[in-house]
Tab-separated table of C-alpha atoms and ligand atoms in Angstrom:
chain	number	residue	atom	x	y	z
A	1	MET	CA	55.336	-106.153	-167.138
A	2	LYS	CA	55.340	-103.490	-169.850
A	3	LYS	CA	56.000	-104.495	-173.443
A	4	ALA	CA	57.466	-102.375	-176.207
A	5	LEU	CA	57.698	-103.240	-179.885
A	6	ILE	CA	60.884	-101.892	-181.475
A	7	VAL	CA	60.457	-101.485	-185.245
A	8	VAL	CA	63.933	-101.473	-186.735
A	9	ASP	CA	64.770	-99.525	-189.905
A	10	MET	CA	61.623	-100.175	-191.956
A	11	GLN	CA	62.800	-97.659	-194.568
A	12	ASN	CA	62.567	-97.496	-198.359
A	13	ASP	CA	66.272	-98.059	-198.990
A	14	PHE	CA	66.133	-101.447	-197.225
A	15	MET	CA	63.180	-102.629	-199.316
A	16	PRO	CA	63.754	-104.918	-202.339
A	17	THR	CA	63.763	-101.914	-204.702
A	18	GLY	CA	65.956	-99.732	-202.460
A	19	SER	CA	69.669	-98.966	-202.603
A	20	LEU	CA	70.573	-101.534	-199.906
A	21	PRO	CA	67.971	-104.176	-200.669
A	22	VAL	CA	66.998	-106.765	-198.080
A	23	LYS	CA	65.134	-109.689	-199.624
A	24	GLU	CA	61.427	-109.990	-198.787
A	25	SER	CA	61.620	-107.023	-196.403
A	26	ASP	CA	58.475	-105.565	-197.981
A	27	GLU	CA	56.549	-108.600	-196.696
A	28	LEU	CA	57.056	-107.392	-193.123
A	29	THR	CA	55.017	-104.191	-193.242
A	30	GLN	CA	51.557	-105.700	-192.810
A	31	LEU	CA	52.748	-108.196	-190.234
A	32	ILE	CA	54.344	-105.416	-188.164
A	33	ASN	CA	51.125	-103.364	-188.417
A	34	GLN	CA	49.181	-106.366	-187.107
A	35	LEU	CA	51.568	-106.742	-184.186
A	36	MET	CA	51.476	-103.083	-183.081
A	37	PRO	CA	48.165	-103.221	-181.132
A	38	ARG	CA	49.521	-106.077	-179.005
A	39	PHE	CA	52.043	-103.786	-177.301
A	40	ASP	CA	51.884	-101.105	-174.639
A	41	LEU	CA	54.261	-98.972	-176.650
A	42	VAL	CA	55.679	-98.903	-180.193
A	43	VAL	CA	58.979	-97.212	-181.013
A	44	ALA	CA	61.083	-97.220	-184.173
A	45	SER	CA	64.630	-96.677	-185.297
A	46	GLN	CA	65.542	-94.887	-188.498
A	47	ASP	CA	68.951	-95.180	-190.155
A	48	TRP	CA	69.742	-91.508	-190.781
A	49	HIS	CA	73.048	-90.820	-192.483
A	50	PRO	CA	74.681	-87.620	-193.707
A	51	ALA	CA	75.307	-87.774	-197.486
A	52	ASP	CA	79.050	-88.249	-196.930
A	53	HIS	CA	78.781	-90.962	-194.284
A	54	GLY	CA	81.937	-93.021	-193.747
A	55	SER	CA	80.090	-96.320	-194.296
A	56	PHE	CA	79.378	-95.447	-197.924
A	57	ALA	CA	81.603	-97.157	-200.495
A	58	SER	CA	81.218	-94.056	-202.677
A	59	GLN	CA	83.448	-92.164	-200.204
A	60	TYR	CA	86.465	-94.340	-201.085
A	61	PRO	CA	87.548	-94.245	-204.729
A	62	GLY	CA	88.189	-97.792	-205.942
A	63	LYS	CA	86.321	-99.469	-203.078
A	64	LYS	CA	83.142	-101.459	-203.550
A	65	PRO	CA	80.265	-102.342	-201.234
A	66	GLY	CA	81.106	-105.400	-199.136
A	67	GLU	CA	84.777	-104.416	-198.820
A	68	THR	CA	86.022	-103.021	-195.522
A	69	VAL	CA	87.937	-99.955	-194.362
A	70	ILE	CA	89.106	-98.726	-190.974
A	71	LEU	CA	86.800	-95.933	-189.835
A	72	ASP	CA	87.920	-94.046	-186.729
A	73	GLY	CA	89.826	-97.162	-185.623
A	74	LEU	CA	87.005	-99.665	-186.182
A	75	GLU	CA	86.632	-102.122	-189.034
A	76	GLN	CA	83.757	-100.884	-191.180
A	77	ILE	CA	81.913	-102.790	-193.896
A	78	LEU	CA	81.157	-100.556	-196.862
A	79	TRP	CA	77.587	-100.213	-198.092
A	80	PRO	CA	75.978	-98.513	-201.046
A	81	PRO	CA	74.834	-95.014	-200.060
A	82	HIS	CA	71.524	-95.458	-198.218
A	83	CYS	CA	69.111	-93.752	-195.837
A	84	ILE	CA	70.453	-90.255	-196.397
A	85	GLN	CA	68.736	-87.750	-194.110
A	86	GLU	CA	65.626	-86.108	-195.598
A	87	THR	CA	65.578	-88.283	-198.745
A	88	LYS	CA	62.845	-90.620	-199.971
A	89	GLY	CA	65.097	-93.607	-199.310
A	90	ALA	CA	65.261	-92.753	-195.613
A	91	GLU	CA	61.499	-92.462	-195.207
A	92	PHE	CA	59.495	-95.196	-193.549
A	93	VAL	CA	57.958	-97.606	-196.031
A	94	GLU	CA	54.549	-96.721	-197.305
A	95	GLY	CA	51.793	-98.541	-195.468
A	96	LEU	CA	53.616	-98.739	-192.147
A	97	GLU	CA	51.294	-97.437	-189.433
A	98	VAL	CA	53.521	-94.594	-188.340
A	99	LYS	CA	50.703	-93.052	-186.280
A	100	LYS	CA	51.150	-95.872	-183.773
A	101	ILE	CA	54.864	-95.123	-183.315
A	102	SER	CA	55.280	-92.989	-180.221
A	103	HIS	CA	58.949	-92.153	-180.696
A	104	VAL	CA	61.518	-92.429	-183.512
A	105	PHE	CA	65.238	-92.763	-182.754
A	106	HIS	CA	67.765	-91.783	-185.412
A	107	LYS	CA	71.067	-93.611	-185.767
A	108	GLY	CA	74.146	-93.332	-187.939
A	109	ILE	CA	74.025	-89.538	-187.802
A	110	HIS	CA	77.768	-89.056	-187.181
A	111	LYS	CA	79.907	-89.245	-190.296
A	112	ASN	CA	82.835	-91.104	-188.731
A	113	VAL	CA	81.071	-93.925	-186.933
A	114	ASP	CA	78.321	-96.296	-188.027
A	115	SER	CA	75.474	-97.366	-185.799
A	116	TYR	CA	73.917	-100.765	-186.315
A	117	SER	CA	72.277	-100.801	-182.908
A	118	ALA	CA	69.195	-98.699	-182.250
A	119	PHE	CA	70.698	-97.945	-178.797
A	120	TYR	CA	74.335	-96.893	-179.367
A	121	ASP	CA	76.802	-96.191	-182.158
A	122	ASN	CA	79.334	-98.933	-182.949
A	123	GLU	CA	81.910	-97.313	-180.626
A	124	HIS	CA	79.342	-97.250	-177.813
A	125	ARG	CA	80.035	-93.541	-177.334
A	126	HIS	CA	76.760	-91.879	-178.223
A	127	ALA	CA	73.378	-93.160	-177.106
A	128	THR	CA	70.359	-92.594	-179.361
A	129	GLY	CA	68.096	-92.052	-176.364
A	130	LEU	CA	66.160	-95.282	-176.876
A	131	GLY	CA	67.505	-96.953	-173.730
A	132	ARG	CA	66.743	-93.959	-171.547
A	133	PHE	CA	63.283	-93.625	-173.062
A	134	LEU	CA	62.403	-97.286	-172.416
A	135	LYS	CA	63.633	-97.085	-168.820
A	136	ALA	CA	61.693	-93.839	-168.231
A	137	GLN	CA	58.582	-95.581	-169.566
A	138	LYS	CA	59.250	-98.519	-167.216
A	139	VAL	CA	59.383	-100.966	-170.123
A	140	THR	CA	60.460	-104.442	-168.984
A	141	ASP	CA	60.137	-106.436	-172.205
A	142	VAL	CA	61.190	-105.488	-175.719
A	143	TYR	CA	60.291	-107.243	-178.968
A	144	LEU	CA	62.359	-106.564	-182.067
A	145	VAL	CA	61.107	-106.668	-185.667
A	146	GLY	CA	62.405	-105.268	-188.973
A	147	VAL	CA	65.737	-105.240	-190.799
A	148	ALA	CA	68.398	-106.373	-190.937
A	149	THR	CA	68.437	-109.527	-188.788
A	150	ASP	CA	72.216	-109.861	-189.140
A	151	TYR	CA	73.016	-106.155	-188.505
A	152	CYS	CA	70.665	-103.683	-186.904
A	153	VAL	CA	68.319	-106.206	-185.320
A	154	LYS	CA	71.220	-108.265	-183.969
A	155	TYR	CA	73.159	-105.367	-182.458
A	156	SER	CA	69.987	-103.844	-181.026
A	157	ALA	CA	69.108	-107.180	-179.399
A	158	LEU	CA	72.602	-107.531	-177.909
A	159	ASP	CA	72.436	-104.003	-176.446
A	160	ALA	CA	68.903	-104.587	-175.123
A	161	CYS	CA	70.143	-107.716	-173.314
A	162	ALA	CA	73.084	-105.754	-171.880
A	163	LEU	CA	70.626	-103.097	-170.647
A	164	ARG	CA	68.804	-105.877	-168.795
A	165	LEU	CA	65.628	-105.591	-170.800
A	166	ARG	CA	63.859	-108.918	-171.344
A	167	THR	CA	64.598	-109.214	-175.048
A	168	HIS	CA	62.631	-111.070	-177.703
A	169	VAL	CA	63.213	-111.243	-181.434
A	170	ILE	CA	60.120	-111.981	-183.522
A	171	ILE	CA	62.166	-113.802	-186.067
A	172	ASP	CA	59.588	-114.213	-188.835
A	173	ALA	CA	59.018	-110.445	-188.678
A	174	CYS	CA	62.720	-109.837	-189.475
A	175	ARG	CA	64.746	-110.228	-192.672
A	176	GLY	CA	68.530	-110.276	-193.113
A	177	VAL	CA	71.118	-108.991	-195.580
A	178	GLU	CA	73.037	-112.309	-195.595
A	179	LEU	CA	76.171	-110.755	-197.101
A	180	LYS	CA	77.789	-114.135	-196.369
A	181	GLN	CA	75.674	-117.258	-196.429
A	182	GLY	CA	74.816	-118.260	-192.865
A	183	ASP	CA	74.975	-114.724	-191.432
A	184	VAL	CA	71.333	-114.830	-190.328
A	185	GLU	CA	71.741	-118.225	-188.652
A	186	ARG	CA	74.896	-117.015	-186.884
A	187	ALA	CA	73.118	-113.831	-185.775
A	188	ILE	CA	70.296	-115.924	-184.286
A	189	GLY	CA	72.887	-117.987	-182.395
A	190	GLU	CA	74.588	-114.863	-181.022
A	191	MET	CA	71.325	-113.244	-179.929
A	192	ASN	CA	70.237	-116.467	-178.274
A	193	GLN	CA	73.603	-116.807	-176.551
A	194	ALA	CA	73.265	-113.263	-175.170
A	195	GLY	CA	69.923	-114.185	-173.590
A	196	ALA	CA	67.440	-113.004	-176.208
A	197	ARG	CA	64.419	-115.218	-176.789
A	198	ILE	CA	63.684	-116.063	-180.391
A	199	VAL	CA	59.921	-116.235	-180.966
A	200	THR	CA	57.509	-116.131	-183.914
A	201	HIS	CA	54.588	-113.773	-184.532
A	202	ARG	CA	52.127	-116.590	-183.659
A	203	HIS	CA	53.463	-116.374	-180.142
A	204	MET	CA	52.181	-112.764	-180.027
A	205	LEU	CA	48.844	-112.752	-181.901
B	301	LIG	C1	71.901	-101.486	-191.534
B	301	LIG	C2	73.665	-101.810	-192.935
B	301	LIG	C3	73.919	-100.460	-192.969
B	301	LIG	C4	70.760	-102.064	-190.765
B	301	LIG	C5	72.136	-100.128	-191.551
B	301	LIG	O1	69.833	-101.321	-190.433
B	301	LIG	O2	70.782	-103.284	-190.510
B	301	LIG	N1	72.674	-102.313	-192.216
B	301	LIG	N2	73.137	-99.631	-192.271
B	302	LIG	ZN1	73.277	-97.521	-192.482
């Protein structure tokens, strides 16, 4: 058994003071740091958009965040501009032990397709390299933490299950956007249904 911790999108723009705030997400940093030494390997994803990314509401005059458009044939929820490459908002949150992260995988780099999963874009056309890396490292078990439970964490967990990695979500080390009330609960149901195990940090420490 080889265990990897996947730290999902712990970036300034997803913190409570960021441009796409996720409630209480700042509370995760210390907990994630505490978890890191319990794993054979720590990797991270970083949402990494061009400034004119097609998921940004600002690209569509008259449209607001939360509304949807069709982007390259897929329904796309619009977000405030966030995690623009090389900006402060895209940087990892201060205090996160980045030294312990052995590899960072960027996602959302193509203007015309979003990428909630840390493994593939939403069209499943481009891989980030995370899956190949984990297989090359002979990782058998992955544990997901970070944001957002109902987007990036969920889609990463579903892809990890499909890649036949034993998938765990450390649920109290995740926080959700909850655009609609119940989104986090529904995401937990979907991840569970796909075969992911929902655990708490106590299970790991
Ligand atoms: C995410 C919305 C937009 C996420 C990324 O990381 O969950 N959510 N971009
Ligand atoms: Zn994004």
